[in-house]
Amino acid sequence: MSHYYRLVVSCPDRRGIVARVSGFIAGHGGSITEASQHSDLEAGRFFMRYEILTDSIGMTAGELKEAFEPVAREFDMDWALRDTRRRPRVVILASRESHCLVDLLYRWTAGELEGDIVGVISNHDDMRSMVEWHGLPYHHVPVGDDKSAAFDEVERHVEALEADSVVLARYMQILPPRICQRYAGRVINIHHSFLPSFAGARPYHQAHSRGVKLIGATCHYVTEELDAGPIIEQDIHRVSHCHTPQDLVRFGRDVEKAVLARGLRWHLEDRVLIHGNKTVVFA
Amino acid sequence: MSHYYRLVVSCPDRRGIVARVSGFIAGHGGSITEASQHSDLEAGRFFMRYEILTDSIGMTAGELKEAFEPVAREFDMDWALRDTRRRPRVVILASRESHCLVDLLYRWTAGELEGDIVGVISNHDDMRSMVEWHGLPYHHVPVGDDKSAAFDEVERHVEALEADSVVLARYMQILPPRICQRYAGRVINIHHSFLPSFAGARPYHQAHSRGVKLIGATCHYVTEELDAGPIIEQDIHRVSHCHTPQDLVRFGRDVEKAVLARGLRWHLEDRVLIHGNKTVVFA
Amino acid sequence: MSHYYRLVVSCPDRRGIVARVSGFIAGHGGSITEASQHSDLEAGRFFMRYEILTDSIGMTAGELKEAFEPVAREFDMDWALRDTRRRPRVVILASRESHCLVDLLYRWTAGELEGDIVGVISNHDDMRSMVEWHGLPYHHVPVGDDKSAAFDEVERHVEALEADSVVLARYMQILPPRICQRYAGRVINIHHSFLPSFAGARPYHQAHSRGVKLIGATCHYVTEELDAGPIIEQDIHRVSHCHTPQDLVRFGRDVEKAVLARGLRWHLEDRVLIHGNKTVVFA
Amino acid sequence: MSHYYRLVVSCPDRRGIVARVSGFIAGHGGSITEASQHSDLEAGRFFMRYEILTDSIGMTAGELKEAFEPVAREFDMDWALRDTRRRPRVVILASRESHCLVDLLYRWTAGELEGDIVGVISNHDDMRSMVEWHGLPYHHVPVGDDKSAAFDEVERHVEALEADSVVLARYMQILPPRICQRYAGRVINIHHSFLPSFAGARPYHQAHSRGVKLIGATCHYVTEELDAGPIIEQDIHRVSHCHTPQDLVRFGRDVEKAVLARGLRWHLEDRVLIHGNKTVVFA
């Protein structure tokens, strides 16, 4: 299996960025295997993502970063360089509805995710044996009246697990602003509606009573405002008058699993760049 | 080409409805070629639609209605019987964006619609020659400051054209309550978003600034409340960060055409039953 | 939870079938909660499926069958009546690729299937602990040079498990004609292509080298002719030049899981009626 | 409206191509507004497409080509540079089924295509007045027993119309090898099935008798081998046992229109690069 340096850049758009960056990499003998770029003409901003074969460059990630620093400064870049040999660590927060959790565990086991699930935190104890069967720690943190204490405990677990990213796999609890800020751009939620329709509680029931003909799910980054963060991915499922709210819930599970899995996969592969309240997704 | 009596029923749900209705039809020698039914368990309401070969019944529509009347009373039915030899008359209201109008004209010409377009009313004169090329009258009714006078004229044209149904093919004007009430359940609109997201003006621009990954269109019956009537059909198109609002508009046109055409087709085939703010669609 | 008698009928099309059958049920006080029917005009054949609330009929399944027998004879029906209190028993045959197996186990656990998985047979031992974690027997039957002996053993296990239906969840082995015949209409396979394209081996590689822009999966009944049995369900996933055969395999897994789950679900709910080499699916 | 130089390149993959090309453009002050690239690792081939703002470069297309020639030679490139101020000329070949023709005429009128339809050739005279209403020449060339003479006449018209590209909009005739070769990579066909399923005649009837649950359409370049050329785009529509071959034909029309329109649009925007029997589509 090959390893890569992944360079992700966002900066004010102007001429010569690609020439400068690709020239820099070619100058160090780097072999680019995947390149994506996007100019947001409205915002005047440029986004790019390069995958560079690690072996083609005779430098460590640290050395390469240092060498790139002047280029980044010249173009006023927000940027990151990641070495894929260090796999990101993912903590999953789950609740009773376990379909997304089980789906992610399977995908991780099957090698579909470029990262490692390192632990599960849940406000219920139901999924303990399934999670432990996968060799993972399971932390049961009930969320009762003292939410503040519960979320302090959640945060301690996330920290102790050295999470790079946190996934709310139908967690059904609203994270306190402190955690949202601390892990900004690294907490992914799956909302069970086609946002911005039906934000908030019981979206399938809302959808059913509005009589929509499609239901959906939305994977997005969590921000302090509920269900309003940058959208990573969405998909839908066709429904009809035949279907009860329970059918919608069942169809919804499949859409949620698929949408969350795609969103997380892209996030872990550094394909999602946040800009304001929107995302650029180099899928 | 075969002709049908189309029986459409909605009534309180109870045992024996199907047996009673199908027994009635069998008793008159009727041959049912298509049958659909639905029980809304929540609302306790039953819906059905039968297509009966006209030739299999030795009665006129009027005689058949009279014979069915006691059955209908027994089960407290809302019902209609339509003879497909009388094709419904459709008037299209359009504006500058002509894709839906052109699409419907083509489908009518190609024999895809079970009804006849009998005239077009528009607040612009742009599409006159295209419409007249199809042999149809074109009424240019500008909607300026005196909206009331304009809509009086629109209503007179609709009436003179003996419209059974009215289609707002991206008409971009809000019909006055009087017309909505008069033609309740017979005015179909295409809204260029996935309702209830982005009701109101410029939905594609709203969608673009929210950063959604899917855009949609919604075909619905017009009620007095803007963009809130019973939904007939919806569909979506995938978009990404690459796409400008103009791209969304372009993709949207294709979705709008398809969704409106399906919605209108079903409406003309008596496949859409309205119940409160929802529809049963026997597609 | 309510229970039902499910009546499934296929017979030569003629007038009065619905009236006769619904009259029969109404005559026994039966309450029909779901009804589907279809006339195949080309083949001159009629298909129907009724769900009748068990409690609304004061008869056992046996008594009801006996009472219905004369009606069935009158119309020359192929028919079945099933009592949903007896849940069908499903045996899964699997191999190394475990995504479909894991998916079905989860859906069973989550209550999505109207039947019970009662055992798993595999030509590899890999999935034993996962299957046993679900409390199910796991039979490892390697298929080596003596295929005949192996399939005799498979058949013995299927028999001992009292299987009503058998699912080939990416089993990758061709069942011998004897098993196909014995379990005709009860063995469901998932083929990893959009049949009839790319029948046979390595369909994703075939698809990749043909340069198609969509890949698919097909759930079908197994017949003696490879990949040619009646199709129950199909779906697709969009691909592009960016994707390697490995990507196609990964996308394909998701399509396969979804398509097989839908197909099996409909089969277990008696929604699939086979007619020649085609199916009527009352989904 | 902005104009662009469009640079499209395919060459053996090696390090430094992007740096060299983007450096070349930056060196001439060029502003790249859209860039796409793809490495086919299997084939060892690299593909790229740049849109360069014409105004940002103080050179004519001819001068720019001359300046680029040494770079192209250095990397052994197949390449083209197009000035979008010269709009490509499209000739449509049509037959009786007119949905694709009408759809393309509308899209052209609506400004959706980056090229101009300059004439229509048909083996029937039916669509003359519609085409002439659009101000276009219509050539009626019946294809009878002497096919060779007919296609000589078709070719003369295509030539006289100075066609850059030819679209077979459900033309239903097989082009002779000479025309296929002469316009290689510039003749686009819409086939009414999901190729490679159901190549040849009456694909919807083939699909109906196989009992598939999805029908499709395929837009591809025409080669001498029937229905086997490089695929540009495909899409599908869901069908069920309810649908007759006529329904499939009707659904198919919508898929065909959409797929052909997308394929042609991408072709005219130089987004489709042919490689062997496959395409790279920078959509």
PDB file of N, CA, C and O in Angstrom, chain A residues 49-103:
ATOM      1  N   ARG A  49      -6.171  20.485  -3.315  1.00  0.00           N
ATOM      2  CA  ARG A  49      -5.801  19.287  -2.561  1.00  0.00           C
ATOM      3  C   ARG A  49      -4.913  18.444  -3.451  1.00  0.00           C
ATOM      4  O   ARG A  49      -5.297  18.124  -4.581  1.00  0.00           O
ATOM      5  N   TYR A  50      -3.709  18.122  -2.969  1.00  0.00           N
ATOM      6  CA  TYR A  50      -2.775  17.290  -3.726  1.00  0.00           C
ATOM      7  C   TYR A  50      -2.465  16.035  -2.929  1.00  0.00           C
ATOM      8  O   TYR A  50      -2.262  16.106  -1.720  1.00  0.00           O
ATOM      9  N   GLU A  51      -2.396  14.912  -3.629  1.00  0.00           N
ATOM     10  CA  GLU A  51      -1.829  13.708  -3.015  1.00  0.00           C
ATOM     11  C   GLU A  51      -0.468  13.474  -3.647  1.00  0.00           C
ATOM     12  O   GLU A  51      -0.370  13.307  -4.870  1.00  0.00           O
ATOM     13  N   ILE A  52       0.566  13.456  -2.809  1.00  0.00           N
ATOM     14  CA  ILE A  52       1.934  13.307  -3.304  1.00  0.00           C
ATOM     15  C   ILE A  52       2.506  12.003  -2.746  1.00  0.00           C
ATOM     16  O   ILE A  52       2.462  11.779  -1.530  1.00  0.00           O
ATOM     17  N   LEU A  53       3.018  11.179  -3.623  1.00  0.00           N
ATOM     18  CA  LEU A  53       3.589   9.897  -3.195  1.00  0.00           C
ATOM     19  C   LEU A  53       4.739  10.155  -2.215  1.00  0.00           C
ATOM     20  O   LEU A  53       5.725  10.811  -2.559  1.00  0.00           O
ATOM     21  N   THR A  54       4.617   9.641  -1.007  1.00  0.00           N
ATOM     22  CA  THR A  54       5.625   9.896   0.018  1.00  0.00           C
ATOM     23  C   THR A  54       7.019   9.494  -0.465  1.00  0.00           C
ATOM     24  O   THR A  54       8.005  10.240  -0.293  1.00  0.00           O
ATOM     25  N   ASP A  55       7.078   8.334  -1.095  1.00  0.00           N
ATOM     26  CA  ASP A  55       8.391   7.810  -1.505  1.00  0.00           C
ATOM     27  C   ASP A  55       9.063   8.660  -2.574  1.00  0.00           C
ATOM     28  O   ASP A  55      10.277   8.546  -2.782  1.00  0.00           O
ATOM     29  N   SER A  56       8.264   9.485  -3.252  1.00  0.00           N
ATOM     30  CA  SER A  56       8.855  10.279  -4.324  1.00  0.00           C
ATOM     31  C   SER A  56       9.593  11.501  -3.778  1.00  0.00           C
ATOM     32  O   SER A  56      10.279  12.196  -4.514  1.00  0.00           O
ATOM     33  N   ILE A  57       9.411  11.764  -2.492  1.00  0.00           N
ATOM     34  CA  ILE A  57      10.032  12.939  -1.869  1.00  0.00           C
ATOM     35  C   ILE A  57      10.964  12.479  -0.765  1.00  0.00           C
ATOM     36  O   ILE A  57      10.556  11.771   0.147  1.00  0.00           O
ATOM     37  N   GLY A  58      12.185  12.879  -0.823  1.00  0.00           N
ATOM     38  CA  GLY A  58      13.167  12.442   0.174  1.00  0.00           C
ATOM     39  C   GLY A  58      13.164  13.307   1.423  1.00  0.00           C
ATOM     40  O   GLY A  58      14.229  13.734   1.879  1.00  0.00           O
ATOM     41  N   MET A  59      11.989  13.629   1.937  1.00  0.00           N
ATOM     42  CA  MET A  59      11.907  14.483   3.107  1.00  0.00           C
ATOM     43  C   MET A  59      10.850  13.945   4.052  1.00  0.00           C
ATOM     44  O   MET A  59       9.895  13.312   3.629  1.00  0.00           O
ATOM     45  N   THR A  60      11.017  14.233   5.343  1.00  0.00           N
ATOM     46  CA  THR A  60       9.965  13.915   6.296  1.00  0.00           C
ATOM     47  C   THR A  60       8.851  14.949   6.141  1.00  0.00           C
ATOM     48  O   THR A  60       9.043  16.001   5.526  1.00  0.00           O
ATOM     49  N   ALA A  61       7.701  14.651   6.756  1.00  0.00           N
ATOM     50  CA  ALA A  61       6.591  15.604   6.714  1.00  0.00           C
ATOM     51  C   ALA A  61       7.052  16.935   7.311  1.00  0.00           C
ATOM     52  O   ALA A  61       6.738  18.011   6.794  1.00  0.00           O
ATOM     53  N   GLY A  62       7.808  16.862   8.406  1.00  0.00           N
ATOM     54  CA  GLY A  62       8.285  18.085   9.061  1.00  0.00           C
ATOM     55  C   GLY A  62       9.157  18.906   8.135  1.00  0.00           C
ATOM     56  O   GLY A  62       8.992  20.126   8.018  1.00  0.00           O
ATOM     57  N   GLU A  63      10.082  18.258   7.462  1.00  0.00           N
ATOM     58  CA  GLU A  63      10.979  18.972   6.545  1.00  0.00           C
ATOM     59  C   GLU A  63      10.195  19.588   5.375  1.00  0.00           C
ATOM     60  O   GLU A  63      10.451  20.722   4.970  1.00  0.00           O
ATOM     61  N   LEU A  64       9.224  18.814   4.888  1.00  0.00           N
ATOM     62  CA  LEU A  64       8.450  19.309   3.752  1.00  0.00           C
ATOM     63  C   LEU A  64       7.626  20.532   4.156  1.00  0.00           C
ATOM     64  O   LEU A  64       7.526  21.523   3.414  1.00  0.00           O
ATOM     65  N   LYS A  65       7.034  20.449   5.345  1.00  0.00           N
ATOM     66  CA  LYS A  65       6.272  21.595   5.851  1.00  0.00           C
ATOM     67  C   LYS A  65       7.155  22.834   5.947  1.00  0.00           C
ATOM     68  O   LYS A  65       6.747  23.930   5.535  1.00  0.00           O
ATOM     69  N   GLU A  66       8.326  22.647   6.485  1.00  0.00           N
ATOM     70  CA  GLU A  66       9.222  23.789   6.660  1.00  0.00           C
ATOM     71  C   GLU A  66       9.590  24.395   5.306  1.00  0.00           C
ATOM     72  O   GLU A  66       9.616  25.617   5.142  1.00  0.00           O
ATOM     73  N   ALA A  67       9.829  23.512   4.340  1.00  0.00           N
ATOM     74  CA  ALA A  67      10.197  23.991   3.012  1.00  0.00           C
ATOM     75  C   ALA A  67       9.034  24.715   2.334  1.00  0.00           C
ATOM     76  O   ALA A  67       9.246  25.663   1.565  1.00  0.00           O
ATOM     77  N   PHE A  68       7.800  24.271   2.658  1.00  0.00           N
ATOM     78  CA  PHE A  68       6.632  24.863   2.001  1.00  0.00           C
ATOM     79  C   PHE A  68       6.213  26.195   2.626  1.00  0.00           C
ATOM     80  O   PHE A  68       5.553  27.020   1.992  1.00  0.00           O
ATOM     81  N   GLU A  69       6.596  26.392   3.863  1.00  0.00           N
ATOM     82  CA  GLU A  69       6.175  27.570   4.639  1.00  0.00           C
ATOM     83  C   GLU A  69       6.286  28.884   3.854  1.00  0.00           C
ATOM     84  O   GLU A  69       5.328  29.674   3.807  1.00  0.00           O
ATOM     85  N   PRO A  70       7.409  29.163   3.189  1.00  0.00           N
ATOM     86  CA  PRO A  70       7.497  30.437   2.448  1.00  0.00           C
ATOM     87  C   PRO A  70       6.469  30.556   1.323  1.00  0.00           C
ATOM     88  O   PRO A  70       5.927  31.643   1.086  1.00  0.00           O
ATOM     89  N   VAL A  71       6.175  29.450   0.646  1.00  0.00           N
ATOM     90  CA  VAL A  71       5.159  29.477  -0.408  1.00  0.00           C
ATOM     91  C   VAL A  71       3.802  29.834   0.200  1.00  0.00           C
ATOM     92  O   VAL A  71       3.063  30.678  -0.310  1.00  0.00           O
ATOM     93  N   ALA A  72       3.514  29.174   1.319  1.00  0.00           N
ATOM     94  CA  ALA A  72       2.236  29.393   1.981  1.00  0.00           C
ATOM     95  C   ALA A  72       2.080  30.856   2.395  1.00  0.00           C
ATOM     96  O   ALA A  72       1.017  31.463   2.230  1.00  0.00           O
ATOM     97  N   ARG A  73       3.157  31.426   2.919  1.00  0.00           N
ATOM     98  CA  ARG A  73       3.112  32.823   3.358  1.00  0.00           C
ATOM     99  C   ARG A  73       2.895  33.748   2.168  1.00  0.00           C
ATOM    100  O   ARG A  73       2.105  34.687   2.228  1.00  0.00           O
ATOM    101  N   GLU A  74       3.606  33.449   1.097  1.00  0.00           N
ATOM    102  CA  GLU A  74       3.521  34.295  -0.106  1.00  0.00           C
ATOM    103  C   GLU A  74       2.077  34.424  -0.597  1.00  0.00           C
ATOM    104  O   GLU A  74       1.676  35.490  -1.064  1.00  0.00           O
ATOM    105  N   PHE A  75       1.323  33.319  -0.483  1.00  0.00           N
ATOM    106  CA  PHE A  75      -0.049  33.344  -1.016  1.00  0.00           C
ATOM    107  C   PHE A  75      -1.112  33.444   0.092  1.00  0.00           C
ATOM    108  O   PHE A  75      -2.287  33.273  -0.173  1.00  0.00           O
ATOM    109  N   ASP A  76      -0.641  33.681   1.320  1.00  0.00           N
ATOM    110  CA  ASP A  76      -1.555  33.868   2.453  1.00  0.00           C
ATOM    111  C   ASP A  76      -2.491  32.666   2.620  1.00  0.00           C
ATOM    112  O   ASP A  76      -3.718  32.795   2.697  1.00  0.00           O
ATOM    113  N   MET A  77      -1.877  31.500   2.663  1.00  0.00           N
ATOM    114  CA  MET A  77      -2.657  30.244   2.655  1.00  0.00           C
ATOM    115  C   MET A  77      -3.077  29.784   4.046  1.00  0.00           C
ATOM    116  O   MET A  77      -2.297  29.869   4.988  1.00  0.00           O
ATOM    117  N   ASP A  78      -4.303  29.281   4.160  1.00  0.00           N
ATOM    118  CA  ASP A  78      -4.663  28.323   5.210  1.00  0.00           C
ATOM    119  C   ASP A  78      -4.276  26.974   4.652  1.00  0.00           C
ATOM    120  O   ASP A  78      -4.765  26.599   3.576  1.00  0.00           O
ATOM    121  N   TRP A  79      -3.475  26.225   5.361  1.00  0.00           N
ATOM    122  CA  TRP A  79      -3.029  24.982   4.748  1.00  0.00           C
ATOM    123  C   TRP A  79      -2.715  23.918   5.780  1.00  0.00           C
ATOM    124  O   TRP A  79      -2.557  24.197   6.976  1.00  0.00           O
ATOM    125  N   ALA A  80      -2.655  22.707   5.312  1.00  0.00           N
ATOM    126  CA  ALA A  80      -2.275  21.582   6.161  1.00  0.00           C
ATOM    127  C   ALA A  80      -1.575  20.557   5.294  1.00  0.00           C
ATOM    128  O   ALA A  80      -1.875  20.426   4.105  1.00  0.00           O
ATOM    129  N   LEU A  81      -0.605  19.886   5.901  1.00  0.00           N
ATOM    130  CA  LEU A  81       0.049  18.782   5.210  1.00  0.00           C
ATOM    131  C   LEU A  81      -0.062  17.573   6.125  1.00  0.00           C
ATOM    132  O   LEU A  81       0.326  17.634   7.290  1.00  0.00           O
ATOM    133  N   ARG A  82      -0.625  16.512   5.611  1.00  0.00           N
ATOM    134  CA  ARG A  82      -0.802  15.339   6.444  1.00  0.00           C
ATOM    135  C   ARG A  82      -0.089  14.150   5.829  1.00  0.00           C
ATOM    136  O   ARG A  82      -0.105  13.971   4.612  1.00  0.00           O
ATOM    137  N   ASP A  83       0.517  13.360   6.686  1.00  0.00           N
ATOM    138  CA  ASP A  83       1.207  12.143   6.280  1.00  0.00           C
ATOM    139  C   ASP A  83       0.226  10.996   6.507  1.00  0.00           C
ATOM    140  O   ASP A  83      -0.203  10.768   7.637  1.00  0.00           O
ATOM    141  N   THR A  84      -0.133  10.282   5.455  1.00  0.00           N
ATOM    142  CA  THR A  84      -1.178   9.259   5.638  1.00  0.00           C
ATOM    143  C   THR A  84      -0.709   8.062   6.457  1.00  0.00           C
ATOM    144  O   THR A  84      -1.521   7.201   6.798  1.00  0.00           O
ATOM    145  N   ARG A  85       0.599   8.023   6.764  1.00  0.00           N
ATOM    146  CA  ARG A  85       1.049   6.928   7.637  1.00  0.00           C
ATOM    147  C   ARG A  85       0.506   7.085   9.046  1.00  0.00           C
ATOM    148  O   ARG A  85       0.420   6.135   9.806  1.00  0.00           O
ATOM    149  N   ARG A  86       0.170   8.311   9.421  1.00  0.00           N
ATOM    150  CA  ARG A  86      -0.480   8.516  10.716  1.00  0.00           C
ATOM    151  C   ARG A  86      -1.982   8.546  10.481  1.00  0.00           C
ATOM    152  O   ARG A  86      -2.536   9.492   9.953  1.00  0.00           O
ATOM    153  N   ARG A  87      -2.645   7.462  10.889  1.00  0.00           N
ATOM    154  CA  ARG A  87      -4.077   7.353  10.637  1.00  0.00           C
ATOM    155  C   ARG A  87      -4.869   8.142  11.680  1.00  0.00           C
ATOM    156  O   ARG A  87      -4.626   8.012  12.872  1.00  0.00           O
ATOM    157  N   PRO A  88      -5.846   8.937  11.239  1.00  0.00           N
ATOM    158  CA  PRO A  88      -6.644   9.712  12.194  1.00  0.00           C
ATOM    159  C   PRO A  88      -7.465   8.807  13.120  1.00  0.00           C
ATOM    160  O   PRO A  88      -7.893   7.727  12.726  1.00  0.00           O
ATOM    161  N   ARG A  89      -7.672   9.289  14.330  1.00  0.00           N
ATOM    162  CA  ARG A  89      -8.393   8.547  15.365  1.00  0.00           C
ATOM    163  C   ARG A  89      -9.813   9.101  15.505  1.00  0.00           C
ATOM    164  O   ARG A  89     -10.014  10.287  15.687  1.00  0.00           O
ATOM    165  N   VAL A  90     -10.785   8.201  15.444  1.00  0.00           N
ATOM    166  CA  VAL A  90     -12.189   8.607  15.436  1.00  0.00           C
ATOM    167  C   VAL A  90     -12.897   8.060  16.669  1.00  0.00           C
ATOM    168  O   VAL A  90     -12.799   6.856  16.959  1.00  0.00           O
ATOM    169  N   VAL A  91     -13.607   8.922  17.366  1.00  0.00           N
ATOM    170  CA  VAL A  91     -14.459   8.476  18.467  1.00  0.00           C
ATOM    171  C   VAL A  91     -15.914   8.640  18.045  1.00  0.00           C
ATOM    172  O   VAL A  91     -16.291   9.666  17.472  1.00  0.00           O
ATOM    173  N   ILE A  92     -16.708   7.607  18.299  1.00  0.00           N
ATOM    174  CA  ILE A  92     -18.122   7.654  17.924  1.00  0.00           C
ATOM    175  C   ILE A  92     -18.988   7.874  19.161  1.00  0.00           C
ATOM    176  O   ILE A  92     -18.807   7.199  20.173  1.00  0.00           O
ATOM    177  N   LEU A  93     -19.893   8.838  19.062  1.00  0.00           N
ATOM    178  CA  LEU A  93     -20.904   9.026  20.103  1.00  0.00           C
ATOM    179  C   LEU A  93     -22.213   8.468  19.568  1.00  0.00           C
ATOM    180  O   LEU A  93     -22.659   8.842  18.477  1.00  0.00           O
ATOM    181  N   ALA A  94     -22.813   7.561  20.336  1.00  0.00           N
ATOM    182  CA  ALA A  94     -24.017   6.894  19.844  1.00  0.00           C
ATOM    183  C   ALA A  94     -25.079   6.854  20.916  1.00  0.00           C
ATOM    184  O   ALA A  94     -24.824   7.180  22.087  1.00  0.00           O
ATOM    185  N   SER A  95     -26.262   6.452  20.513  1.00  0.00           N
ATOM    186  CA  SER A  95     -27.369   6.325  21.452  1.00  0.00           C
ATOM    187  C   SER A  95     -28.047   4.983  21.190  1.00  0.00           C
ATOM    188  O   SER A  95     -27.351   4.005  20.901  1.00  0.00           O
ATOM    189  N   ARG A  96     -29.354   4.914  21.284  1.00  0.00           N
ATOM    190  CA  ARG A  96     -30.041   3.627  21.134  1.00  0.00           C
ATOM    191  C   ARG A  96     -30.108   3.161  19.686  1.00  0.00           C
ATOM    192  O   ARG A  96     -29.948   1.974  19.406  1.00  0.00           O
ATOM    193  N   GLU A  97     -30.407   4.078  18.777  1.00  0.00           N
ATOM    194  CA  GLU A  97     -30.521   3.727  17.354  1.00  0.00           C
ATOM    195  C   GLU A  97     -29.121   3.378  16.843  1.00  0.00           C
ATOM    196  O   GLU A  97     -28.278   4.266  16.671  1.00  0.00           O
ATOM    197  N   SER A  98     -28.868   2.122  16.614  1.00  0.00           N
ATOM    198  CA  SER A  98     -27.489   1.685  16.422  1.00  0.00           C
ATOM    199  C   SER A  98     -27.065   1.486  14.979  1.00  0.00           C
ATOM    200  O   SER A  98     -25.932   1.103  14.704  1.00  0.00           O
ATOM    201  N   HIS A  99     -27.945   1.744  13.998  1.00  0.00           N
ATOM    202  CA  HIS A  99     -27.611   1.383  12.612  1.00  0.00           C
ATOM    203  C   HIS A  99     -26.350   2.082  12.107  1.00  0.00           C
ATOM    204  O   HIS A  99     -25.537   1.468  11.425  1.00  0.00           O
ATOM    205  N   CYS A 100     -26.180   3.350  12.433  1.00  0.00           N
ATOM    206  CA  CYS A 100     -24.995   4.057  11.935  1.00  0.00           C
ATOM    207  C   CYS A 100     -23.728   3.536  12.617  1.00  0.00           C
ATOM    208  O   CYS A 100     -22.694   3.362  11.973  1.00  0.00           O
ATOM    209  N   LEU A 101     -23.822   3.280  13.898  1.00  0.00           N
ATOM    210  CA  LEU A 101     -22.680   2.740  14.626  1.00  0.00           C
ATOM    211  C   LEU A 101     -22.249   1.400  14.039  1.00  0.00           C
ATOM    212  O   LEU A 101     -21.069   1.187  13.737  1.00  0.00           O
ATOM    213  N   VAL A 102     -23.215   0.487  13.870  1.00  0.00           N
ATOM    214  CA  VAL A 102     -22.886  -0.841  13.344  1.00  0.00           C
ATOM    215  C   VAL A 102     -22.307  -0.725  11.931  1.00  0.00           C
ATOM    216  O   VAL A 102     -21.326  -1.394  11.582  1.00  0.00           O
ATOM    217  N   ASP A 103     -22.876   0.153  11.149  1.00  0.00           N
ATOM    218  CA  ASP A 103     -22.400   0.343   9.780  1.00  0.00           C
ATOM    219  C   ASP A 103     -20.956   0.848   9.772  1.00  0.00           C
ATOM    220  O   ASP A 103     -20.115   0.354   9.008  1.00  0.00           O
TER     221      ASP A 103
END
